[in-house]
Amino acid sequence: MSTKRAYLEADNAGAVGTSNAEIEPYSTYLAAHEVLVSLRAVRSECEIIEAGQRALLTVRTSAPLPSAVRQVAVRLVALLCAHPATDSVAMVAGLTLALTTAEPSVRCEIYQALGSLYEVKGIFATVDIPDDAKSALDAAILSDLNHSQHHLRSAALALLPIVRPHGQYTGPNSVFNTICSYAADAHPKVRQAALCAILRQHMMGAALPVEMYDECVVATKDDFEQVRLVAIELVWAISSAYSEYPVVIEKYETTETIRLLDDAFVKLCDMVNDSSVIVRQRACAILGRYRDVKHTFLSQTFSKQVMSNLRRFAHRGPRGKSGRKRGYHPKLSNTSIPTPEGDADVESDEFRLLDSGAAGAFVHGLEDEYQEVRDAAIESITELSIGSTEFAAKAVDFLVDMFNDSSDRVRLCAIRALVAIGDRSIIQLTEEQLSIALSAMKDASHIVREGIYSFLAVSVVAQPEALTKLMAAIKSSLDKYPDDQMPIYKALMALGLSHSDVINTAFVRALLGISEHYLSREARIDDTVYAGNVILLMNTDLPTRRDLALVLPDYVFSHLPYLRDKYRGCFPQDLVRSVPYELEFVRQMLEQPRDDPAIAQLSLDDRRRQKSSALANIRNVLGLVCDREELHSGGDIERSWQTETAALLARRIGEFERSSENIAAGTTAVQQADHAVVDYAKAVELMLVVQSRAATMLRRQEHIDMASSIMFGLYKIEARSLGLDPGCRLALVYLRLFAHAAWLHAHSMARYDKRLAERLYAEFALRAKRTEQVLRDRSVHPSELVNLVQQHTESTNPMPASDHAESILAFIAGFKPLLFSPAGHCQLVSANCSKTAIARRPV
């Protein structure tokens, strides 16, 4: 008996209310639940088919059975649909036809099962079901939307945007309008399901109307926390789509017009004071997504004071005319009840305060009792600091205070935030901030201590006394934590370069213990503290080093060749220029070339110019690849050009990496946007190699690895880069689409199960269609993508696997990446950035 025939017989048996001699429905809850629990242990295909037949027959039979038995049978059907031996279409059709006679609890279970099958196997999206089953499901959903049981209304709302995709039904009875009508339902679960369905519609391409903004703001004050969670996501989505839309605020006889973006930012700042920790965490996380918020609102997030300009006095007449009815009597309409002196009548119209809004939002977030909220607040502050220098200056003081936090994860997050800010502009430390940072150097976690050293590397102090205090703390750390030697030396390199104007002869004498009247005792060359002091002094600028040469004893210069060779990368390349001419033997030892003789004699400025030239060459090759003319797809000329261009790009990348290594000791603030461009160039190089070999595909595993490397590299760029503009993100998304196509082509999907191949191809076509729509909105029309989408759009019937493979091969051969040119404010976070920062960053 075939699988399809068995299901038809099971359906007929359930429809007429009779039982088959071989296949009978489950009569008890335990019988069905036992199969559900032991499903993973079932190995036989016949047992899988029989279990599916019995479960479906249990759902559809007219015999009186407890609803719990039917519910567990529905769950069993949902699990069995994922097995290759079962006919998913027939089982889904059987579930939908059973909706007409099922109890409300069973119908709710069926809706949830269909929703899970949509997520797992793409039911209703890539797999069609019979028209009669689809009509029955549509009628059942519309009928259950008005059911008295809230769980049934919620399940029907969740399934409605899946069954009726956006754009398929228009007019006043459209899916979107139907869902919006339930956003104010009496039950919170229904309101949550309605808002989640609206958010799903938005993610599927529906344009949210700006008129929904007020309703979403009202939903942020809902009593149910899950409703508030979805509402703040919708507020952010609408404000991002209509950022410049004017919002008129009429309160207390005054009128003010602000942008929708600023108003939404203020509304979400107010959610930081929510009673739910989950809502507070999500609100703090979403605040970091905003860009171009006015500095007036950003600065208020660090102020807890209720400013005097927030207090507004409104004109009032008699008590009876002011709207306050309590204590009013017709005969006493011209009189008012006096308020005792010293008390404030907070209910009067004289005493009115504007909503607190953004005032102190991040202060409350940083002082929250839950570390998840504090972590999210710190990362949002980091994101906002990338786009506003004034905001970053205000954030430093609050982030330094987080060094005293009880959670090491929060301390580490604050340190990384300050390092990201300091990479963009040097941080000027006050005496109090320096004391907090020095106390954090005693942390028990070596990761936190290394973060403090990196923070000190991007900071400066104004007085020599503060620098002396810093060096004393570093000496204590070197003695207590010997494993921190190299991170401390790297920090001393940056401190020496940034404190050239603070380091003078008096400071040097106190640091090295040099007397003005007596000869100094030669220091031990293996002393780690002494080596750190020399690294600090030798990394100052050249004029300062030449002035210090008059004070430093000769043994310091005689130790330089040994220290330079022992601590590679801790001394500048032009170290020989700081040695007096009288010490000729030291100069000769320092002038001996190391590693690369062609680079050892270059000055710092020459090496920087060499790095800039290598980066310019990479950009030129990328521009050549992105703007190349159309060649014959798959021809020998095109394959030869792709191979030569990939080799050229690899050489240019190697030149940039070698030049970057040689100037690492001379600078601490490297242009992070340059590294993002180089990583993108590496992905383009692999793309060219895949294109040149796509026609032959002799080494499939190698091509799969290259497609995976492209995908991983692009995701790494997006996860570690702060401040990427939408154009750069779109370039990453488009190149990832190529990697997806190359992965499918390399796997040769014809060798796999037909249904699995069709599903994978359908998901790729849907992803390509969405990418083409976004590109079209930005007036970008790549011909290879447009042709690919047209082939799938014009096809009335499902395309066979061979046609899919041909269209994907044509897309790979004609693919041209988009230009990737990140702005100068783009920052690169630590390679060990927290999972929260990666997960919440929008794509």
Coordinates of N, CA and C in Angstrom, one line a residue, residues 78 94 102 168 173 182 306 311 324 353 382 390 444 446 537 581 636 700 732 764 800:
A78 N 2.0 16.7 13.7 CA 3.0 17.8 13.4 C 4.4 17.3 13.4
G94 N -5.5 16.9 5.8 CA -6.4 16.2 6.7 C -6.6 17.1 8.0
A102 N -13.9 19.9 14.8 CA -13.1 19.8 16.0 C -13.6 20.7 17.1
Q168 N -1.8 39.8 -1.2 CA -2.7 38.9 -1.9 C -4.1 39.3 -1.7
N173 N -11.1 45.0 3.7 CA -11.0 43.7 4.4 C -9.7 42.9 4.3
Y182 N -7.8 43.9 15.9 CA -7.7 43.1 17.2 C -6.5 43.6 18.1
V306 N 15.0 67.2 36.9 CA 13.8 67.8 36.2 C 14.1 69.3 36.0
R311 N 8.8 72.9 33.6 CA 7.6 73.3 34.4 C 6.9 74.5 33.6
R324 N -11.3 70.7 36.9 CA -11.1 70.0 38.1 C -12.4 70.0 38.9
L353 N 4.0 69.3 35.0 CA 5.3 69.0 34.5 C 5.1 68.2 33.2
T382 N 27.4 52.8 23.4 CA 28.5 52.7 22.4 C 28.1 53.0 21.0
E390 N 29.7 64.8 20.9 CA 29.3 65.4 22.2 C 28.7 64.4 23.1
A444 N 40.4 40.7 39.6 CA 40.8 39.3 39.6 C 40.8 38.7 38.2
H446 N 41.8 38.4 34.4 CA 42.8 38.9 33.5 C 42.2 39.6 32.3
L537 N 59.4 55.8 27.5 CA 60.2 57.0 27.1 C 60.5 57.0 25.6
Y581 N 74.8 60.8 18.9 CA 75.9 60.4 17.9 C 77.1 59.9 18.6
D636 N 35.9 31.8 -22.1 CA 37.3 31.7 -21.7 C 37.8 33.0 -21.4
R700 N 34.1 20.1 -5.8 CA 32.9 20.7 -5.2 C 33.2 21.0 -3.7
L732 N 26.9 43.9 1.7 CA 27.2 42.7 2.4 C 26.1 41.7 2.2
F764 N 15.7 30.1 -1.6 CA 16.7 31.0 -2.3 C 16.0 32.0 -3.2
P800 N 11.3 23.0 -12.2 CA 12.1 21.8 -11.9 C 13.5 22.1 -11.4

